[in-house]
Structures are given as structure tokens and as C-alpha cells.
Amino acid sequence: MSFALLFSGQGNQHPAMLPWLVDDAIVRGMCAHLGVDDWRNSLADPGWAARNDNAQTLLTGLALAAWGQLAPMVSSPGAVAGYSVGELAAFSAAGVIDPATAAALAPQRAKAMDRCAARAPGGLLAVSGLSEQKLEQLRIEAALELAIRNGNASVVLGGPVDALDNAERMAVAAGAQCTRLRVNVASHTPWMREAAESFSRTLADVPFHAPRVVLFSNAGDRIRDARSARSALAAQIAQTVRWDECMENISARQVRCILEIGPGQALARMWNQRYPTVPARACDDFRSAAAIAAWLNSHAEP
């Protein structure tokens, strides 16, 4: 096996991300859709950057462009997975949908979620440092849902704003580490069920293909055909992201290294903590596409 690709979700976007990225056709098309001339300048405005429609459209477009510019320099990945909205770029990288389709789906996904959020404003809260039992007790007492499971003691809770405020106070008092994510919808919880159903209807008319490389969904399942890909991409909007299982399945593929495509180093850091013998780096660590390719190729099988 060679390497695995992990595509980031939203929340860590910043103006200096992906400093090596070239403004290609995908990036220009993304900017045109967003109505901006310079996406980096736009990201400097925290309010603009946190808007769900802006973030999902931008991160999908940048991830597609980044992999499109890296792919000619490296071999095919041994496994692919995307974290939350990162699944759109991941499914494209695996050959399930083409890049133009993935880019067009991002704003439609965001709009479906925003319609739900307009009726019930919500968000996400990352919590770690408590036992699994205490985390579950916190979730129940705060009347929240488990949005993302990164590990037994590291989760993201989702729900209404007031409930998140209450949960954060309770968690900090219990000695937990908390981070309020820059996301204004309760992604991957039952509050997004109508969005998942709406997006499912959107995907019904979209051409899907069986993956060309090993692809894992946010449910931790391997995607083997077009039908399961279409179902998984819609369902994850309102279901728990089982990222710990995704990592376990990728580890079982015995890849030699991991590359995170997107803003920040959250997924790479998570991987390195869990599997320290298999190195993970993020695209944000590098100053050029050639440097990323050189690092990946240095871990290629002899």
C-alpha cells in the first residue's frame, strides 16, 4: 500500500491555508460562485468565513483543486476518507463523482442544512478529557446529540445554541477541554434530518460510480458501489460521524503514510496520536505542491 488521503471538514479555515495552491479553473469557478475576487481576503472576515454556505462551498472547491494539482505528481492513494463536508472531495478523489459535480453539490448541501438551522439554530461543541461514561452523561444531561466520535474520550456534540452553552459550562466544570466549532448548524444530528432527506432527493439525479480506490464513509463503512455511495453521502448529514472507525479501517489497509488535505492539521494530529508509527502530515505544513509530493513519494514502497 502507499498512502491514504483524509479530507478536512469545516471549522479550521483561515486566510493562509494551502499557501502553495494555484488559482486554477476550480478555484476561479468557486470564487465566481461565492461572488468574491480573492478567497483569502474573504476568509479574513470571521463572519464571512463562519457562514455555512461560504465554508462548505469554499472548502470543497479548495480541496478539489488541491488534490487535482497534487494527483499528477504521486501514485494512486491506497485509501480515501473525508471528514464531514470533506466527504464531497473524498468521493470525487475516489472517482465516485467528478470534481465539477462535487463542487456544485457543496452549496446545495449547505442550503439544505441552513434551511433546518433557520428553524432551529444550533452548532457543535468539541469535548475531550472526560471518560466515555462522563461524556455520555454530559450529552444526556445537556439534551444534545453525538455528532462526531473521534475516540472514546473525544467527541463533538451537536444541538441548539442554549444547550451547547449549558454543556460547555458543565464540561469545563468537570475538567474537560472544550472548543466551540465555527459551524452554525447542528451537523450530523437528528436536527438535520430534513436536510439529509432534501439532499438525498438532490443526489437522486446525480451520476454516481463505484469507487476506483478504497473509500470509507463517515459511517465507518467501505463504499463499494454507486448506490451505497449515494445513500451514505446524504445520510451522514443527520447521522453520527464515526471517525474513529474510519481511522481503524484505514489503518487496517497498512498504508505507509497519511496526507490531510484542507485547512489546519486536526486530522493529521488525531491520526498521529492514535497511530504514531504511521506518519501523518497536513497540506498546510508545506510551502509547495512539489514538497508534498516528495514527502509522499519518500514513503512509497520500494
C-alpha atoms as a PDB file:
ATOM      1  CA  MET A   1       0.000   0.000   0.000  1.00  0.00           C
ATOM      2  CA  SER A   2       1.030   3.613  -0.488  1.00  0.00           C
ATOM      3  CA  PHE A   3      -0.678   6.492   1.306  1.00  0.00           C
ATOM      4  CA  ALA A   4      -4.162   7.492   2.453  1.00  0.00           C
ATOM      5  CA  LEU A   5      -5.926  10.793   1.812  1.00  0.00           C
ATOM      6  CA  LEU A   6      -8.029  12.456   4.512  1.00  0.00           C
ATOM      7  CA  PHE A   7     -10.119  15.478   3.514  1.00  0.00           C
ATOM      8  CA  SER A   8     -10.790  18.006   6.289  1.00  0.00           C
ATOM      9  CA  GLY A   9     -14.155  19.322   7.382  1.00  0.00           C
ATOM     10  CA  GLN A  10     -15.044  22.926   8.157  1.00  0.00           C
ATOM     11  CA  GLY A  11     -14.159  24.935  11.246  1.00  0.00           C
ATOM     12  CA  ASN A  12     -10.418  25.496  10.779  1.00  0.00           C
ATOM     13  CA  GLN A  13     -10.496  27.566   7.580  1.00  0.00           C
ATOM     14  CA  HIS A  14      -8.059  30.506   7.620  1.00  0.00           C
ATOM     15  CA  PRO A  15      -6.663  33.027   5.094  1.00  0.00           C
ATOM     16  CA  ALA A  16      -3.163  31.493   4.969  1.00  0.00           C
ATOM     17  CA  MET A  17      -4.327  27.917   4.360  1.00  0.00           C
ATOM     18  CA  LEU A  18      -2.836  25.939   1.468  1.00  0.00           C
ATOM     19  CA  PRO A  19      -0.191  28.587   0.680  1.00  0.00           C
ATOM     20  CA  TRP A  20       1.029  26.651  -2.361  1.00  0.00           C
ATOM     21  CA  LEU A  21      -2.351  26.362  -4.074  1.00  0.00           C
ATOM     22  CA  VAL A  22      -2.552  27.733  -7.629  1.00  0.00           C
ATOM     23  CA  ASP A  23      -5.652  29.635  -8.718  1.00  0.00           C
ATOM     24  CA  ASP A  24      -6.792  27.112 -11.322  1.00  0.00           C
ATOM     25  CA  ALA A  25     -10.159  26.718 -13.043  1.00  0.00           C
ATOM     26  CA  ILE A  26     -11.723  25.050  -9.999  1.00  0.00           C
ATOM     27  CA  VAL A  27     -10.622  27.861  -7.690  1.00  0.00           C
ATOM     28  CA  ARG A  28     -11.793  30.536 -10.120  1.00  0.00           C
ATOM     29  CA  GLY A  29     -15.149  28.819 -10.510  1.00  0.00           C
ATOM     30  CA  MET A  30     -15.513  28.593  -6.741  1.00  0.00           C
ATOM     31  CA  CYS A  31     -14.747  32.307  -6.361  1.00  0.00           C
ATOM     32  CA  ALA A  32     -17.274  33.163  -9.064  1.00  0.00           C
ATOM     33  CA  HIS A  33     -19.966  31.157  -7.289  1.00  0.00           C
ATOM     34  CA  LEU A  34     -19.164  32.855  -3.977  1.00  0.00           C
ATOM     35  CA  GLY A  35     -19.046  36.276  -5.627  1.00  0.00           C
ATOM     36  CA  VAL A  36     -15.539  37.083  -4.385  1.00  0.00           C
ATOM     37  CA  ASP A  37     -12.351  38.079  -6.166  1.00  0.00           C
ATOM     38  CA  ASP A  38      -9.890  36.799  -3.560  1.00  0.00           C
ATOM     39  CA  TRP A  39     -10.946  33.948  -1.276  1.00  0.00           C
ATOM     40  CA  ARG A  40      -8.067  34.617   1.118  1.00  0.00           C
ATOM     41  CA  ASN A  41      -9.213  38.199   1.699  1.00  0.00           C
ATOM     42  CA  SER A  42     -12.745  36.943   2.247  1.00  0.00           C
ATOM     43  CA  LEU A  43     -11.594  34.409   4.835  1.00  0.00           C
ATOM     44  CA  ALA A  44     -10.016  37.259   6.820  1.00  0.00           C
ATOM     45  CA  ASP A  45     -13.577  38.255   7.762  1.00  0.00           C
ATOM     46  CA  PRO A  46     -14.547  35.815  10.585  1.00  0.00           C
ATOM     47  CA  GLY A  47     -18.251  36.312   9.956  1.00  0.00           C
ATOM     48  CA  TRP A  48     -17.947  35.501   6.270  1.00  0.00           C
ATOM     49  CA  ALA A  49     -15.699  32.519   6.979  1.00  0.00           C
ATOM     50  CA  ALA A  50     -18.115  31.019   9.507  1.00  0.00           C
ATOM     51  CA  ARG A  51     -21.166  31.135   7.253  1.00  0.00           C
ATOM     52  CA  ASN A  52     -22.141  27.588   6.424  1.00  0.00           C
ATOM     53  CA  ASP A  53     -22.744  28.168   2.714  1.00  0.00           C
ATOM     54  CA  ASN A  54     -19.460  30.021   2.286  1.00  0.00           C
ATOM     55  CA  ALA A  55     -17.430  27.466   4.239  1.00  0.00           C
ATOM     56  CA  GLN A  56     -18.794  24.353   2.556  1.00  0.00           C
ATOM     57  CA  THR A  57     -18.502  25.790  -0.955  1.00  0.00           C
ATOM     58  CA  LEU A  58     -15.001  27.133  -0.334  1.00  0.00           C
ATOM     59  CA  LEU A  59     -13.550  24.086   1.424  1.00  0.00           C
ATOM     60  CA  THR A  60     -14.900  21.689  -1.165  1.00  0.00           C
ATOM     61  CA  GLY A  61     -13.557  23.781  -4.034  1.00  0.00           C
ATOM     62  CA  LEU A  62     -10.124  24.204  -2.441  1.00  0.00           C
ATOM     63  CA  ALA A  63      -9.840  20.506  -1.589  1.00  0.00           C
ATOM     64  CA  LEU A  64     -10.764  19.521  -5.142  1.00  0.00           C
ATOM     65  CA  ALA A  65      -8.215  21.962  -6.546  1.00  0.00           C
ATOM     66  CA  ALA A  66      -5.519  20.840  -4.119  1.00  0.00           C
ATOM     67  CA  TRP A  67      -5.867  17.164  -4.976  1.00  0.00           C
ATOM     68  CA  GLY A  68      -6.162  17.978  -8.678  1.00  0.00           C
ATOM     69  CA  GLN A  69      -2.803  19.746  -8.521  1.00  0.00           C
ATOM     70  CA  LEU A  70      -1.135  17.019  -6.438  1.00  0.00           C
ATOM     71  CA  ALA A  71      -2.502  13.918  -8.169  1.00  0.00           C
ATOM     72  CA  PRO A  72      -0.277  14.067 -11.292  1.00  0.00           C
ATOM     73  CA  MET A  73       2.822  14.009  -9.076  1.00  0.00           C
ATOM     74  CA  VAL A  74       2.024  10.924  -6.985  1.00  0.00           C
ATOM     75  CA  SER A  75       0.658   7.402  -7.244  1.00  0.00           C
ATOM     76  CA  SER A  76      -2.963   6.494  -6.572  1.00  0.00           C
ATOM     77  CA  PRO A  77      -3.900   6.541  -2.869  1.00  0.00           C
ATOM     78  CA  GLY A  78      -4.414   3.286  -1.022  1.00  0.00           C
ATOM     79  CA  ALA A  79      -7.456   4.631   0.840  1.00  0.00           C
ATOM     80  CA  VAL A  80      -9.575   7.793   0.971  1.00  0.00           C
ATOM     81  CA  ALA A  81     -11.953   9.281   3.545  1.00  0.00           C
ATOM     82  CA  GLY A  82     -13.486  12.694   4.179  1.00  0.00           C
ATOM     83  CA  TYR A  83     -14.455  14.294   7.481  1.00  0.00           C
ATOM     84  CA  SER A  84     -17.975  15.761   7.378  1.00  0.00           C
ATOM     85  CA  VAL A  85     -18.247  18.016   4.280  1.00  0.00           C
ATOM     86  CA  GLY A  86     -14.817  16.652   3.328  1.00  0.00           C
ATOM     87  CA  GLU A  87     -16.690  13.626   2.011  1.00  0.00           C
ATOM     88  CA  LEU A  88     -17.621  15.536  -1.150  1.00  0.00           C
ATOM     89  CA  ALA A  89     -13.961  15.950  -2.140  1.00  0.00           C
ATOM     90  CA  ALA A  90     -13.134  12.445  -0.904  1.00  0.00           C
ATOM     91  CA  PHE A  91     -15.830  10.847  -3.046  1.00  0.00           C
ATOM     92  CA  SER A  92     -14.514  12.814  -6.020  1.00  0.00           C
ATOM     93  CA  ALA A  93     -10.907  11.751  -5.349  1.00  0.00           C
ATOM     94  CA  ALA A  94     -12.102   8.140  -5.250  1.00  0.00           C
ATOM     95  CA  GLY A  95     -13.832   8.509  -8.623  1.00  0.00           C
ATOM     96  CA  VAL A  96     -17.425   8.309  -7.352  1.00  0.00           C
ATOM     97  CA  ILE A  97     -18.371  11.767  -8.644  1.00  0.00           C
ATOM     98  CA  ASP A  98     -16.418  14.137 -10.863  1.00  0.00           C
ATOM     99  CA  PRO A  99     -14.877  17.339  -9.445  1.00  0.00           C
ATOM    100  CA  ALA A 100     -17.389  19.650 -11.117  1.00  0.00           C
ATOM    101  CA  THR A 101     -20.264  17.679  -9.615  1.00  0.00           C
ATOM    102  CA  ALA A 102     -18.706  17.718  -6.141  1.00  0.00           C
ATOM    103  CA  ALA A 103     -18.176  21.475  -6.367  1.00  0.00           C
ATOM    104  CA  ALA A 104     -21.788  22.041  -7.462  1.00  0.00           C
ATOM    105  CA  LEU A 105     -23.158  19.845  -4.666  1.00  0.00           C
ATOM    106  CA  ALA A 106     -21.416  21.743  -1.859  1.00  0.00           C
ATOM    107  CA  PRO A 107     -23.673  24.839  -1.907  1.00  0.00           C
ATOM    108  CA  GLN A 108     -26.756  22.652  -2.313  1.00  0.00           C
ATOM    109  CA  ARG A 109     -25.754  20.645   0.753  1.00  0.00           C
ATOM    110  CA  ALA A 110     -25.190  23.850   2.699  1.00  0.00           C
ATOM    111  CA  LYS A 111     -28.538  25.339   1.673  1.00  0.00           C
ATOM    112  CA  ALA A 112     -30.407  22.229   2.781  1.00  0.00           C
ATOM    113  CA  MET A 113     -28.699  22.420   6.179  1.00  0.00           C
ATOM    114  CA  ASP A 114     -29.255  26.170   6.523  1.00  0.00           C
ATOM    115  CA  ARG A 115     -32.992  25.714   5.990  1.00  0.00           C
ATOM    116  CA  CYS A 116     -33.050  23.409   9.019  1.00  0.00           C
ATOM    117  CA  ALA A 117     -30.874  25.764  11.044  1.00  0.00           C
ATOM    118  CA  ALA A 118     -33.193  28.695  10.289  1.00  0.00           C
ATOM    119  CA  ARG A 119     -35.936  26.880  12.164  1.00  0.00           C
ATOM    120  CA  ALA A 120     -33.681  25.609  14.964  1.00  0.00           C
ATOM    121  CA  PRO A 121     -30.333  27.448  15.283  1.00  0.00           C
ATOM    122  CA  GLY A 122     -27.582  25.189  16.517  1.00  0.00           C
ATOM    123  CA  GLY A 123     -23.917  24.347  16.446  1.00  0.00           C
ATOM    124  CA  LEU A 124     -21.193  21.975  17.526  1.00  0.00           C
ATOM    125  CA  LEU A 125     -19.022  21.617  20.631  1.00  0.00           C
ATOM    126  CA  ALA A 126     -15.847  19.512  20.737  1.00  0.00           C
ATOM    127  CA  VAL A 127     -15.272  17.917  24.139  1.00  0.00           C
ATOM    128  CA  SER A 128     -12.335  15.827  25.358  1.00  0.00           C
ATOM    129  CA  GLY A 129     -10.641  14.906  28.602  1.00  0.00           C
ATOM    130  CA  LEU A 130     -13.551  13.071  30.209  1.00  0.00           C
ATOM    131  CA  SER A 131     -14.223   9.354  30.412  1.00  0.00           C
ATOM    132  CA  GLU A 132     -16.586   7.824  27.887  1.00  0.00           C
ATOM    133  CA  GLN A 133     -19.169   7.371  30.633  1.00  0.00           C
ATOM    134  CA  LYS A 134     -18.951  11.011  31.734  1.00  0.00           C
ATOM    135  CA  LEU A 135     -19.152  12.237  28.155  1.00  0.00           C
ATOM    136  CA  GLU A 136     -22.346  10.271  27.634  1.00  0.00           C
ATOM    137  CA  GLN A 137     -23.757  11.582  30.915  1.00  0.00           C
ATOM    138  CA  LEU A 138     -22.946  15.137  29.807  1.00  0.00           C
ATOM    139  CA  ARG A 139     -24.650  14.578  26.466  1.00  0.00           C
ATOM    140  CA  ILE A 140     -27.825  13.291  28.107  1.00  0.00           C
ATOM    141  CA  GLU A 141     -27.997  15.987  30.782  1.00  0.00           C
ATOM    142  CA  ALA A 142     -27.442  18.755  28.212  1.00  0.00           C
ATOM    143  CA  ALA A 143     -30.014  17.235  25.821  1.00  0.00           C
ATOM    144  CA  LEU A 144     -27.518  17.113  22.944  1.00  0.00           C
ATOM    145  CA  GLU A 145     -26.687  14.513  20.296  1.00  0.00           C
ATOM    146  CA  LEU A 146     -23.407  12.819  19.433  1.00  0.00           C
ATOM    147  CA  ALA A 147     -22.377  14.456  16.150  1.00  0.00           C
ATOM    148  CA  ILE A 148     -18.844  13.089  15.734  1.00  0.00           C
ATOM    149  CA  ARG A 149     -16.964  10.360  17.561  1.00  0.00           C
ATOM    150  CA  ASN A 150     -13.222  10.808  17.216  1.00  0.00           C
ATOM    151  CA  GLY A 151     -12.419   8.383  20.021  1.00  0.00           C
ATOM    152  CA  ASN A 152     -13.757   7.071  23.321  1.00  0.00           C
ATOM    153  CA  ALA A 153     -12.776  10.270  25.129  1.00  0.00           C
ATOM    154  CA  SER A 154     -13.023  12.760  22.256  1.00  0.00           C
ATOM    155  CA  VAL A 155     -16.360  13.683  20.747  1.00  0.00           C
ATOM    156  CA  VAL A 156     -18.262  16.525  19.110  1.00  0.00           C
ATOM    157  CA  LEU A 157     -21.722  17.239  20.477  1.00  0.00           C
ATOM    158  CA  GLY A 158     -24.400  18.977  18.454  1.00  0.00           C
ATOM    159  CA  GLY A 159     -27.649  20.731  19.198  1.00  0.00           C
ATOM    160  CA  PRO A 160     -29.367  24.047  19.962  1.00  0.00           C
ATOM    161  CA  VAL A 161     -27.226  27.034  20.959  1.00  0.00           C
ATOM    162  CA  ASP A 162     -28.581  27.297  24.514  1.00  0.00           C
ATOM    163  CA  ALA A 163     -27.972  23.605  25.130  1.00  0.00           C
ATOM    164  CA  LEU A 164     -24.417  23.926  23.835  1.00  0.00           C
ATOM    165  CA  ASP A 165     -23.772  26.871  26.165  1.00  0.00           C
ATOM    166  CA  ASN A 166     -25.019  24.823  29.094  1.00  0.00           C
ATOM    167  CA  ALA A 167     -22.974  21.779  28.069  1.00  0.00           C
ATOM    168  CA  GLU A 168     -19.807  23.855  27.770  1.00  0.00           C
ATOM    169  CA  ARG A 169     -20.227  25.220  31.304  1.00  0.00           C
ATOM    170  CA  MET A 170     -20.854  21.734  32.674  1.00  0.00           C
ATOM    171  CA  ALA A 171     -17.925  20.203  30.776  1.00  0.00           C
ATOM    172  CA  VAL A 172     -15.423  22.863  31.859  1.00  0.00           C
ATOM    173  CA  ALA A 173     -16.560  22.481  35.477  1.00  0.00           C
ATOM    174  CA  ALA A 174     -15.900  18.745  35.159  1.00  0.00           C
ATOM    175  CA  GLY A 175     -12.360  19.385  33.917  1.00  0.00           C
ATOM    176  CA  ALA A 176     -12.918  18.813  30.192  1.00  0.00           C
ATOM    177  CA  GLN A 177     -11.319  20.653  27.293  1.00  0.00           C
ATOM    178  CA  CYS A 178     -13.924  22.311  25.089  1.00  0.00           C
ATOM    179  CA  THR A 179     -13.843  24.044  21.724  1.00  0.00           C
ATOM    180  CA  ARG A 180     -16.863  25.676  20.122  1.00  0.00           C
ATOM    181  CA  LEU A 181     -16.529  24.919  16.428  1.00  0.00           C
ATOM    182  CA  ARG A 182     -17.001  27.652  13.845  1.00  0.00           C
ATOM    183  CA  VAL A 183     -20.082  25.922  12.492  1.00  0.00           C
ATOM    184  CA  ASN A 184     -23.570  27.386  12.874  1.00  0.00           C
ATOM    185  CA  VAL A 185     -25.587  24.225  12.241  1.00  0.00           C
ATOM    186  CA  ALA A 186     -26.034  21.067  14.308  1.00  0.00           C
ATOM    187  CA  SER A 187     -24.413  18.867  11.661  1.00  0.00           C
ATOM    188  CA  HIS A 188     -24.661  15.074  11.922  1.00  0.00           C
ATOM    189  CA  THR A 189     -27.548  15.100  14.382  1.00  0.00           C
ATOM    190  CA  PRO A 190     -31.291  14.411  14.044  1.00  0.00           C
ATOM    191  CA  TRP A 191     -31.855  18.190  13.862  1.00  0.00           C
ATOM    192  CA  MET A 192     -30.568  17.874  10.285  1.00  0.00           C
ATOM    193  CA  ARG A 193     -32.894  15.043   9.241  1.00  0.00           C
ATOM    194  CA  GLU A 194     -34.894  17.193   6.815  1.00  0.00           C
ATOM    195  CA  ALA A 195     -31.631  18.391   5.261  1.00  0.00           C
ATOM    196  CA  ALA A 196     -30.489  14.808   4.760  1.00  0.00           C
ATOM    197  CA  GLU A 197     -33.782  13.933   3.078  1.00  0.00           C
ATOM    198  CA  SER A 198     -33.607  17.016   0.861  1.00  0.00           C
ATOM    199  CA  PHE A 199     -30.008  16.297  -0.155  1.00  0.00           C
ATOM    200  CA  SER A 200     -30.937  12.695  -0.866  1.00  0.00           C
ATOM    201  CA  ARG A 201     -33.503  13.930  -3.385  1.00  0.00           C
ATOM    202  CA  THR A 202     -30.849  16.155  -4.940  1.00  0.00           C
ATOM    203  CA  LEU A 203     -28.450  13.229  -5.291  1.00  0.00           C
ATOM    204  CA  ALA A 204     -31.084  11.019  -6.924  1.00  0.00           C
ATOM    205  CA  ASP A 205     -30.417  12.665 -10.288  1.00  0.00           C
ATOM    206  CA  VAL A 206     -26.626  12.820  -9.944  1.00  0.00           C
ATOM    207  CA  PRO A 207     -24.489  10.224 -11.788  1.00  0.00           C
ATOM    208  CA  PHE A 208     -22.534   8.131  -9.280  1.00  0.00           C
ATOM    209  CA  HIS A 209     -19.904   5.466  -9.960  1.00  0.00           C
ATOM    210  CA  ALA A 210     -18.259   2.688  -7.979  1.00  0.00           C
ATOM    211  CA  PRO A 211     -15.058   3.922  -6.300  1.00  0.00           C
ATOM    212  CA  ARG A 212     -11.785   3.350  -8.141  1.00  0.00           C
ATOM    213  CA  VAL A 213      -9.862   3.237  -4.864  1.00  0.00           C
ATOM    214  CA  VAL A 214     -10.748   2.078  -1.347  1.00  0.00           C
ATOM    215  CA  LEU A 215     -13.218   4.606   0.074  1.00  0.00           C
ATOM    216  CA  PHE A 216     -14.614   4.786   3.607  1.00  0.00           C
ATOM    217  CA  SER A 217     -17.726   6.724   4.569  1.00  0.00           C
ATOM    218  CA  ASN A 218     -18.379   8.704   7.748  1.00  0.00           C
ATOM    219  CA  ALA A 219     -20.339   5.706   8.978  1.00  0.00           C
ATOM    220  CA  GLY A 220     -17.055   3.784   9.042  1.00  0.00           C
ATOM    221  CA  ASP A 221     -18.258   1.566   6.198  1.00  0.00           C
ATOM    222  CA  ARG A 222     -16.400   0.839   2.993  1.00  0.00           C
ATOM    223  CA  ILE A 223     -18.192   2.182  -0.082  1.00  0.00           C
ATOM    224  CA  ARG A 224     -18.234  -0.459  -2.817  1.00  0.00           C
ATOM    225  CA  ASP A 225     -20.828   0.713  -5.345  1.00  0.00           C
ATOM    226  CA  ALA A 226     -22.703   3.744  -6.622  1.00  0.00           C
ATOM    227  CA  ARG A 227     -25.887   3.001  -4.688  1.00  0.00           C
ATOM    228  CA  SER A 228     -24.192   2.832  -1.290  1.00  0.00           C
ATOM    229  CA  ALA A 229     -22.156   5.945  -2.123  1.00  0.00           C
ATOM    230  CA  ARG A 230     -25.280   7.978  -2.905  1.00  0.00           C
ATOM    231  CA  SER A 231     -27.004   6.783   0.266  1.00  0.00           C
ATOM    232  CA  ALA A 232     -24.013   7.422   2.531  1.00  0.00           C
ATOM    233  CA  LEU A 233     -23.353  10.932   1.243  1.00  0.00           C
ATOM    234  CA  ALA A 234     -26.867  12.067   2.155  1.00  0.00           C
ATOM    235  CA  ALA A 235     -27.297  10.102   5.383  1.00  0.00           C
ATOM    236  CA  GLN A 236     -24.178  11.486   7.082  1.00  0.00           C
ATOM    237  CA  ILE A 237     -25.739  14.951   7.313  1.00  0.00           C
ATOM    238  CA  ALA A 238     -28.029  13.701  10.103  1.00  0.00           C
ATOM    239  CA  GLN A 239     -26.053  10.744  11.492  1.00  0.00           C
ATOM    240  CA  THR A 240     -23.054  10.465  13.791  1.00  0.00           C
ATOM    241  CA  VAL A 241     -19.691  10.652  12.035  1.00  0.00           C
ATOM    242  CA  ARG A 242     -17.799   7.592  13.278  1.00  0.00           C
ATOM    243  CA  TRP A 243     -14.349   8.937  12.506  1.00  0.00           C
ATOM    244  CA  ASP A 244     -12.650   6.581  14.957  1.00  0.00           C
ATOM    245  CA  GLU A 245     -13.901   3.664  12.862  1.00  0.00           C
ATOM    246  CA  CYS A 246     -12.740   5.357   9.653  1.00  0.00           C
ATOM    247  CA  MET A 247      -9.250   5.604  11.099  1.00  0.00           C
ATOM    248  CA  GLU A 248      -9.306   1.974  12.225  1.00  0.00           C
ATOM    249  CA  ASN A 249     -10.326   0.832   8.757  1.00  0.00           C
ATOM    250  CA  ILE A 250      -7.640   2.919   7.080  1.00  0.00           C
ATOM    251  CA  SER A 251      -5.033   1.590   9.492  1.00  0.00           C
ATOM    252  CA  ALA A 252      -6.055  -1.943   8.540  1.00  0.00           C
ATOM    253  CA  ARG A 253      -5.102  -1.125   4.926  1.00  0.00           C
ATOM    254  CA  GLN A 254      -1.474  -0.844   6.130  1.00  0.00           C
ATOM    255  CA  VAL A 255      -0.807   2.440   4.378  1.00  0.00           C
ATOM    256  CA  ARG A 256       2.667   3.888   4.810  1.00  0.00           C
ATOM    257  CA  CYS A 257       1.656   7.496   5.495  1.00  0.00           C
ATOM    258  CA  ILE A 258      -1.330   9.852   5.696  1.00  0.00           C
ATOM    259  CA  LEU A 259      -1.934  13.184   3.971  1.00  0.00           C
ATOM    260  CA  GLU A 260      -4.610  15.582   5.195  1.00  0.00           C
ATOM    261  CA  ILE A 261      -5.984  17.916   2.520  1.00  0.00           C
ATOM    262  CA  GLY A 262      -7.665  21.028   3.850  1.00  0.00           C
ATOM    263  CA  PRO A 263      -7.170  23.694   6.500  1.00  0.00           C
ATOM    264  CA  GLY A 264      -5.157  23.063   9.650  1.00  0.00           C
ATOM    265  CA  GLN A 265      -3.734  19.825  10.990  1.00  0.00           C
ATOM    266  CA  ALA A 266      -6.625  18.435  13.058  1.00  0.00           C
ATOM    267  CA  LEU A 267      -6.983  15.107  11.243  1.00  0.00           C
ATOM    268  CA  ALA A 268      -3.228  14.561  10.941  1.00  0.00           C
ATOM    269  CA  ARG A 269      -2.786  15.300  14.643  1.00  0.00           C
ATOM    270  CA  MET A 270      -5.591  12.924  15.551  1.00  0.00           C
ATOM    271  CA  TRP A 271      -4.012  10.194  13.435  1.00  0.00           C
ATOM    272  CA  ASN A 272      -0.532  10.696  14.899  1.00  0.00           C
ATOM    273  CA  GLN A 273      -1.894  10.425  18.418  1.00  0.00           C
ATOM    274  CA  ARG A 274      -3.648   7.172  17.593  1.00  0.00           C
ATOM    275  CA  TYR A 275      -1.148   5.559  15.189  1.00  0.00           C
ATOM    276  CA  PRO A 276       2.295   7.078  15.900  1.00  0.00           C
ATOM    277  CA  THR A 277       4.168   4.521  13.768  1.00  0.00           C
ATOM    278  CA  VAL A 278       2.435   5.675  10.563  1.00  0.00           C
ATOM    279  CA  PRO A 279       3.329   9.344   9.920  1.00  0.00           C
ATOM    280  CA  ALA A 280       0.644  11.865   9.031  1.00  0.00           C
ATOM    281  CA  ARG A 281       1.181  15.362   7.647  1.00  0.00           C
ATOM    282  CA  ALA A 282      -1.194  18.092   6.521  1.00  0.00           C
ATOM    283  CA  CYS A 283      -1.047  20.097   3.312  1.00  0.00           C
ATOM    284  CA  ASP A 284      -0.908  23.197   5.471  1.00  0.00           C
ATOM    285  CA  ASP A 285       2.550  22.038   6.679  1.00  0.00           C
ATOM    286  CA  PHE A 286       4.116  22.564   3.243  1.00  0.00           C
ATOM    287  CA  ARG A 287       5.059  25.535   1.096  1.00  0.00           C
ATOM    288  CA  SER A 288       4.788  23.842  -2.308  1.00  0.00           C
ATOM    289  CA  ALA A 289       2.973  21.022  -4.045  1.00  0.00           C
ATOM    290  CA  ALA A 290       6.348  19.574  -5.048  1.00  0.00           C
ATOM    291  CA  ALA A 291       7.352  19.308  -1.385  1.00  0.00           C
ATOM    292  CA  ILE A 292       4.137  17.430  -0.569  1.00  0.00           C
ATOM    293  CA  ALA A 293       4.696  15.035  -3.466  1.00  0.00           C
ATOM    294  CA  ALA A 294       8.309  14.486  -2.406  1.00  0.00           C
ATOM    295  CA  TRP A 295       7.198  13.603   1.117  1.00  0.00           C
ATOM    296  CA  LEU A 296       4.545  11.180  -0.134  1.00  0.00           C
ATOM    297  CA  ASN A 297       6.931   9.602  -2.628  1.00  0.00           C
ATOM    298  CA  SER A 298       9.587   9.182   0.063  1.00  0.00           C
ATOM    299  CA  HIS A 299       7.222   6.782   1.823  1.00  0.00           C
ATOM    300  CA  ALA A 300       6.359   4.816  -1.306  1.00  0.00           C
ATOM    301  CA  GLU A 301       7.032   1.114  -1.301  1.00  0.00           C
ATOM    302  CA  PRO A 302      10.422   0.217  -2.808  1.00  0.00           C
END
